[in-house]
Short mmCIF file of C-alpha atoms in Angstrom, two decimals:
data_model
loop_
_atom_site.label_atom_id
_atom_site.label_comp_id
_atom_site.label_asym_id
_atom_site.label_seq_id
_atom_site.Cartn_x
_atom_site.Cartn_y
_atom_site.Cartn_z
CA ALA A 1 168.64 96.21 107.09
CA SER A 2 170.79 98.93 105.48
CA ILE A 3 168.10 101.62 105.92
CA HIS A 4 167.68 100.62 109.57
CA ARG A 5 171.41 100.73 110.29
CA VAL A 6 171.95 104.05 108.55
CA THR A 7 168.96 105.53 110.40
CA GLU A 8 170.16 104.41 113.81
CA THR A 9 173.67 105.68 113.10
CA SER A 10 172.38 109.02 111.78
CA LYS A 11 170.22 109.57 114.85
CA ALA A 12 173.22 108.88 117.08
CA ILE A 13 175.36 111.36 115.14
CA VAL A 14 172.64 114.04 115.36
CA ALA A 15 172.27 113.48 119.11
CA ALA A 16 176.03 113.64 119.64
CA ARG A 17 176.39 116.85 117.62
CA TYR A 18 173.35 118.76 118.88
CA GLY A 19 172.93 117.27 122.32
CA ARG A 20 169.45 115.95 121.66
CA ALA A 21 167.72 113.48 119.37
CA PRO A 22 165.78 114.60 116.28
CA GLU A 23 162.22 115.65 117.06
CA LYS A 24 160.89 113.84 114.01
CA SER A 25 162.34 111.37 111.53
CA TYR A 26 160.76 110.88 108.11
CA PHE A 27 161.41 108.48 105.28
CA ALA A 28 160.82 109.36 101.62
CA GLY A 29 161.38 107.05 98.67
CA CYS A 30 160.01 105.99 95.29
CA SER A 31 160.05 102.68 93.39
CA ASN A 32 162.63 100.47 95.11
CA GLY A 33 162.88 103.31 97.62
CA GLY A 34 159.17 102.90 98.20
CA ARG A 35 159.72 99.21 98.92
CA GLN A 36 162.51 100.12 101.34
CA GLY A 37 160.17 102.52 103.15
CA LEU A 38 157.46 99.88 103.52
CA VAL A 39 160.02 97.39 104.81
CA ALA A 40 161.22 100.03 107.30
CA VAL A 41 157.80 100.74 108.82
CA GLN A 42 156.85 97.05 108.83
CA ARG A 43 160.03 95.62 110.35
CA TYR A 44 161.54 98.58 112.24
CA PRO A 45 158.47 100.57 113.34
CA ASP A 46 160.45 102.74 115.78
CA ASP A 47 162.81 104.15 113.14
CA PHE A 48 160.50 106.73 111.54
CA ASP A 49 157.60 108.88 112.69
CA ALA A 50 156.16 109.08 109.18
CA ALA A 51 156.94 107.87 105.68
CA LEU A 52 156.28 109.09 102.16
CA ILE A 53 156.00 106.09 99.84
CA SER A 54 155.74 106.58 96.07
CA ALA A 55 155.14 103.87 93.44
CA PRO A 56 156.52 101.08 95.64
CA SER A 57 157.88 97.85 94.19
CA TYR A 58 156.67 96.11 97.33
CA SER A 59 156.39 92.58 95.89
CA MET A 60 158.72 90.66 93.61
CA GLU A 61 155.77 88.78 92.12
CA GLN A 62 153.84 91.96 91.35
CA LEU A 63 156.96 93.56 89.88
CA ILE A 64 158.42 90.73 87.81
CA LEU A 65 155.52 88.53 86.65
CA PRO A 66 154.07 91.17 84.25
CA ARG A 67 157.53 91.83 82.83
CA VAL A 68 158.00 88.17 81.96
CA ASP A 69 154.44 87.52 80.81
CA THR A 70 154.11 90.55 78.53
CA GLY A 71 157.79 90.81 77.66
CA ARG A 72 158.01 87.38 76.09
CA ARG A 73 154.81 88.03 74.15
CA ILE A 74 156.49 91.06 72.57
CA PHE A 75 159.94 89.43 72.22
CA PRO A 76 159.17 85.73 71.68
CA ASP A 77 162.71 84.88 70.55
CA PRO A 78 165.35 85.59 73.24
CA ARG A 79 168.05 85.21 70.56
CA ASN A 80 166.61 87.92 68.30
CA PHE A 81 165.36 91.07 70.01
CA SER A 82 164.78 92.77 66.63
CA LYS A 83 161.79 90.48 66.14
CA ARG A 84 158.95 92.24 67.96
CA THR A 85 155.23 91.60 67.91
CA LEU A 86 154.56 95.17 69.09
CA ASP A 87 156.68 98.06 67.86
CA ASN A 88 156.72 101.76 68.61
CA ALA A 89 154.50 102.72 65.68
CA ASP A 90 151.90 100.31 67.06
CA ARG A 91 152.37 101.66 70.59
CA ILE A 92 151.91 105.29 69.53
CA ALA A 93 148.83 104.44 67.47
CA LEU A 94 147.39 102.61 70.48
CA GLY A 95 148.00 105.59 72.74
CA LYS A 96 146.21 107.92 70.33
CA ALA A 97 143.29 105.53 70.00
CA VAL A 98 142.87 105.20 73.78
CA LEU A 99 142.84 108.98 74.25
CA ALA A 100 140.50 109.51 71.31
CA THR A 101 138.02 107.11 72.91
CA CYS A 102 138.31 107.93 76.62
CA ASP A 103 139.97 111.31 77.17
CA LYS A 104 136.67 113.18 77.29
CA ASP A 105 135.10 110.79 79.80
CA ASP A 106 136.24 112.88 82.78
CA GLY A 107 134.84 116.08 81.29
CA LEU A 108 138.18 117.52 80.18
CA GLU A 109 140.07 116.69 76.99
CA ASP A 110 143.63 117.14 78.25
CA GLY A 111 145.56 114.02 77.29
CA ILE A 112 144.97 112.47 80.73
CA LEU A 113 142.64 109.71 81.88
CA SER A 114 141.49 110.56 85.40
CA ASP A 115 139.69 107.23 85.76
CA PRO A 116 141.37 104.71 83.45
CA ALA A 117 139.34 101.83 84.89
CA ALA A 118 136.25 103.41 83.31
CA CYS A 119 137.84 103.43 79.83
CA LYS A 120 136.10 100.79 77.71
CA TYR A 121 138.40 100.98 74.69
CA ASP A 122 138.84 97.56 73.05
CA PRO A 123 142.29 97.16 71.46
CA ALA A 124 140.75 94.85 68.87
CA GLN A 125 139.58 98.04 67.15
CA LEU A 126 143.21 98.59 66.16
CA ALA A 127 143.69 95.11 64.68
CA CYS A 128 145.69 95.02 61.45
CA LYS A 129 143.64 94.67 58.28
CA GLY A 130 144.38 94.21 54.61
CA GLY A 131 148.09 93.59 54.91
CA GLN A 132 148.70 96.57 57.20
CA LYS A 133 151.76 96.09 59.42
CA ASP A 134 152.63 99.38 61.14
CA GLY A 135 150.41 101.42 63.42
CA CYS A 136 148.10 98.49 64.09
CA LEU A 137 147.97 95.39 66.26
CA THR A 138 148.73 91.93 64.96
CA LYS A 139 147.19 88.96 66.75
CA GLU A 140 150.37 88.61 68.81
CA GLY A 141 150.53 92.34 69.51
CA LEU A 142 146.91 92.37 70.59
CA ASP A 143 147.65 89.46 72.90
CA ALA A 144 150.52 91.43 74.50
CA VAL A 145 148.37 94.53 75.08
CA ARG A 146 145.57 92.48 76.62
CA SER A 147 148.08 90.78 78.90
CA TRP A 148 149.48 94.16 80.00
CA TRP A 149 146.10 95.71 80.69
CA GLY A 150 144.38 92.58 81.95
CA GLY A 151 147.03 91.19 84.27
CA VAL A 152 148.96 87.94 84.49
CA LYS A 153 146.92 84.75 84.70
CA ASN A 154 147.97 81.21 85.50
CA ALA A 155 147.05 78.12 83.49
CA LYS A 156 143.70 77.88 85.30
CA GLY A 157 142.79 81.47 84.45
CA ALA A 158 143.29 82.81 87.98
CA LYS A 159 144.60 86.37 88.01
CA LEU A 160 148.03 86.73 89.63
CA THR A 161 148.53 90.47 89.05
CA PRO A 162 145.93 93.17 88.43
CA GLY A 163 147.33 94.59 85.18
CA PHE A 164 148.19 98.19 84.28
CA PRO A 165 145.85 101.17 83.80
CA LYS A 166 144.99 102.33 80.31
CA GLY A 167 146.47 105.65 79.25
CA GLY A 168 150.04 106.77 78.66
CA GLU A 169 150.74 104.23 75.93
CA GLY A 170 152.32 106.99 73.86
CA ASP A 171 154.71 107.94 76.67
CA ALA A 172 158.41 107.09 76.72
CA LEU A 173 157.87 104.80 79.70
CA TRP A 174 155.88 102.42 77.53
CA GLN A 175 158.78 102.28 75.09
CA GLN A 176 161.28 101.73 77.88
CA ASN A 177 159.25 99.01 79.59
CA LEU A 178 157.56 97.29 76.65
CA THR A 179 158.49 97.96 73.04
CA GLY A 180 162.16 98.88 73.43
CA ALA A 181 164.25 100.94 71.04
CA ASP A 182 163.67 101.34 67.31
CA GLU A 183 167.36 101.50 66.40
CA ASN A 184 169.79 98.68 67.17
CA PRO A 185 167.23 96.78 69.26
CA GLY A 186 169.75 94.00 69.81
CA LYS A 187 172.41 96.37 71.16
CA ASP A 188 170.51 99.19 72.82
CA SER A 189 170.79 99.43 76.60
CA TYR A 190 167.04 98.85 76.83
CA ALA A 191 167.13 95.73 74.68
CA PRO A 192 164.82 93.99 74.64
CA ASN A 193 163.22 96.44 77.11
CA SER A 194 164.08 97.53 80.63
CA GLY A 195 161.17 95.59 82.10
CA LEU A 196 162.21 92.23 80.69
CA LEU A 197 165.86 93.00 81.40
CA ARG A 198 164.98 93.53 85.07
CA ALA A 199 163.21 90.17 85.11
CA ILE A 200 166.25 88.50 83.59
CA ASP A 201 168.51 90.16 86.17
CA TYR A 202 166.45 88.77 89.03
CA LEU A 203 165.67 85.32 87.71
CA ALA A 204 169.04 84.62 86.12
CA TYR A 205 171.59 86.33 88.32
CA PHE A 206 169.90 86.55 91.72
CA MET A 207 169.04 82.88 91.35
CA GLY A 208 172.54 81.96 90.15
CA ARG A 209 171.39 80.72 86.74
CA PRO A 210 173.01 82.97 84.11
CA ASP A 211 171.68 80.77 81.28
CA TRP A 212 168.03 81.27 82.36
CA ASN A 213 165.78 81.58 79.31
CA TYR A 214 162.63 83.68 79.75
CA ALA A 215 160.81 81.90 76.91
CA LYS A 216 160.79 78.46 78.53
CA PRO A 217 159.28 78.39 82.06
CA SER A 218 155.56 78.45 82.72
CA ILE A 219 154.21 81.44 84.60
CA GLU A 220 153.66 79.14 87.60
CA GLU A 221 157.35 78.20 87.55
CA VAL A 222 158.35 81.86 87.40
CA GLN A 223 156.03 82.59 90.32
CA ARG A 224 157.62 79.80 92.38
CA ASP A 225 161.09 81.18 91.66
CA LEU A 226 160.04 84.67 92.74
CA LYS A 227 158.76 83.35 96.05
CA THR A 228 162.36 82.48 96.92
CA LEU A 229 163.18 86.20 96.60
CA ALA A 230 160.28 87.29 98.79
CA SER A 231 162.42 88.01 101.85
CA GLY A 232 162.89 91.54 100.52
CA ASN A 233 159.17 92.19 100.04
CA GLY A 234 157.42 95.00 101.87
CA ASP A 235 153.97 93.43 101.54
CA SER A 236 152.88 92.93 105.16
CA VAL A 237 149.38 94.33 105.64
CA ASP A 238 149.72 94.57 109.42
CA LEU A 239 151.03 98.07 110.14
CA SER A 240 149.81 98.14 113.75
CA ALA A 241 153.25 98.39 115.40
CA PHE A 242 154.06 101.51 113.36
CA ARG A 243 150.60 103.02 113.72
CA ASN A 244 150.32 102.36 117.47
CA ARG A 245 153.23 104.68 118.13
CA GLY A 246 151.60 107.42 116.05
CA GLY A 247 153.23 106.63 112.71
CA LYS A 248 151.74 108.13 109.53
CA LEU A 249 152.03 106.63 106.06
CA LEU A 250 151.41 108.75 102.94
CA ILE A 251 151.41 106.73 99.71
CA ASN A 252 150.99 107.84 96.09
CA HIS A 253 151.19 106.25 92.65
CA GLY A 254 150.96 107.61 89.10
CA LEU A 255 148.24 106.20 86.87
CA THR A 256 150.46 106.13 83.76
CA ASP A 257 153.31 104.36 85.51
CA ALA A 258 154.45 101.62 83.13
CA THR A 259 157.19 100.39 85.47
CA ILE A 260 155.06 99.42 88.47
CA SER A 261 151.28 99.23 88.22
CA ALA A 262 149.17 101.61 90.30
CA TYR A 263 146.60 98.83 90.38
CA SER A 264 149.14 96.70 92.21
CA THR A 265 149.45 99.37 94.90
CA ASN A 266 145.65 99.63 94.98
CA LYS A 267 145.63 95.91 95.77
CA TYR A 268 148.03 96.37 98.66
CA ILE A 269 146.16 99.34 100.14
CA ASP A 270 142.85 97.49 99.92
CA ALA A 271 144.43 94.60 101.83
CA VAL A 272 145.77 96.96 104.52
CA TYR A 273 142.31 98.50 105.04
CA ALA A 274 140.64 95.07 104.99
CA ASN A 275 143.03 93.83 107.65
CA ASP A 276 142.18 96.81 109.90
CA PRO A 277 139.63 99.44 108.81
CA GLY A 278 141.15 101.79 111.38
CA ALA A 279 144.28 101.98 109.23
CA ARG A 280 142.51 104.63 107.17
CA ASN A 281 143.23 107.05 110.03
CA ASP A 282 147.00 106.63 109.63
CA VAL A 283 147.49 105.41 106.04
CA ARG A 284 146.39 107.67 103.19
CA TYR A 285 146.73 106.80 99.51
CA PHE A 286 146.47 109.02 96.43
CA VAL A 287 146.56 108.10 92.74
CA VAL A 288 147.87 110.80 90.41
CA PRO A 289 146.31 110.91 86.90
CA GLY A 290 148.85 111.21 84.11
CA LEU A 291 151.89 110.71 86.36
CA GLY A 292 154.55 108.26 85.22
CA HIS A 293 157.06 106.41 87.36
CA CYS A 294 158.32 108.77 90.09
CA GLY A 295 157.84 111.67 87.66
CA GLY A 296 157.13 112.49 84.05
CA GLY A 297 153.97 111.81 82.11
CA ALA A 298 151.29 114.16 80.84
CA GLY A 299 149.85 114.88 84.28
CA PRO A 300 151.11 116.91 87.25
CA SER A 301 154.39 115.38 88.36
CA ARG A 302 155.10 117.44 91.47
CA ALA A 303 153.36 118.03 94.77
CA ASP A 304 154.72 119.20 98.12
CA TRP A 305 154.30 115.76 99.64
CA LEU A 306 156.80 116.26 102.47
CA THR A 307 155.07 119.41 103.73
CA ILE A 308 151.76 117.56 103.67
CA LEU A 309 153.33 114.66 105.57
CA ASP A 310 154.98 116.95 108.11
CA LYS A 311 151.75 118.82 108.90
CA TRP A 312 149.96 115.52 109.39
CA ALA A 313 152.73 113.95 111.50
CA THR A 314 152.94 117.00 113.77
CA GLY A 315 149.26 117.01 114.73
CA GLY A 316 147.43 118.34 111.69
CA PRO A 317 144.44 116.59 110.08
CA ALA A 318 144.88 113.65 107.75
CA PRO A 319 145.02 114.83 104.12
CA ASP A 320 141.89 114.24 102.07
CA GLU A 321 143.22 115.75 98.87
CA VAL A 322 146.52 116.92 97.42
CA ASN A 323 146.85 120.08 95.34
#
């Protein structure tokens, strides 16, 4: 509601100062800001004429389940964060191995996977052998990587989240979200890692249970808890109220984002188009190879998204590509 109230107030101030309302009103936000933008167009469709949504954390389940599932595989003991099944030497070796196998698949060896879904690298190739400990994957470390790439599954094997794209394992975002810091892992601000910390924040403090222990509940129990926080989700696939008044939605997501999975946004966009194929006329989605979370990564991290959105919202053609 805060975005809605600020928007209404701002429009009133503009009208009072200039004697007329704004001709166009646009929203732009990334990550939680992307969630806020989706909530805005879904619940208050008259507030904005167009919205730029980047890497949206549109669903608590999609955001938090992978952090718990993979995080506790890497840090199995919540009392000892220095005990990791996957460390940064392993992570960097994995990143190099993925690029060595798949970087050339798109015709250009540039440190970027343009189509990570086509990468067939098997992390078992990096399994530790002969007493090796660093720069390889133990059984537990291999399990964590497969969970991250393959998605969260319940006890019956049904997939609850789509997993994360391959590529970018050597980036700092992987360290921040998965392996954590090398020095003082029990004291560092990212200890155990920012991803698992975010899960703890939600499931312990939002739920009023400061003693919540991430190692104990089943993934089904975690999922049930997250459903109680779903009131803030921006996951409605019916965008008709916004679109019927001419609203345009431009969405993008980086393929090496280790904070929120691009595959999760793919899932949402597919559901929007399945609900109404005509949504393709007003909702356009672009994945950005090599882009991290709202910036960074080995790929191009900047595009003039607002100019593209403005041209579209003011009568220009829908964008088919972004340069």
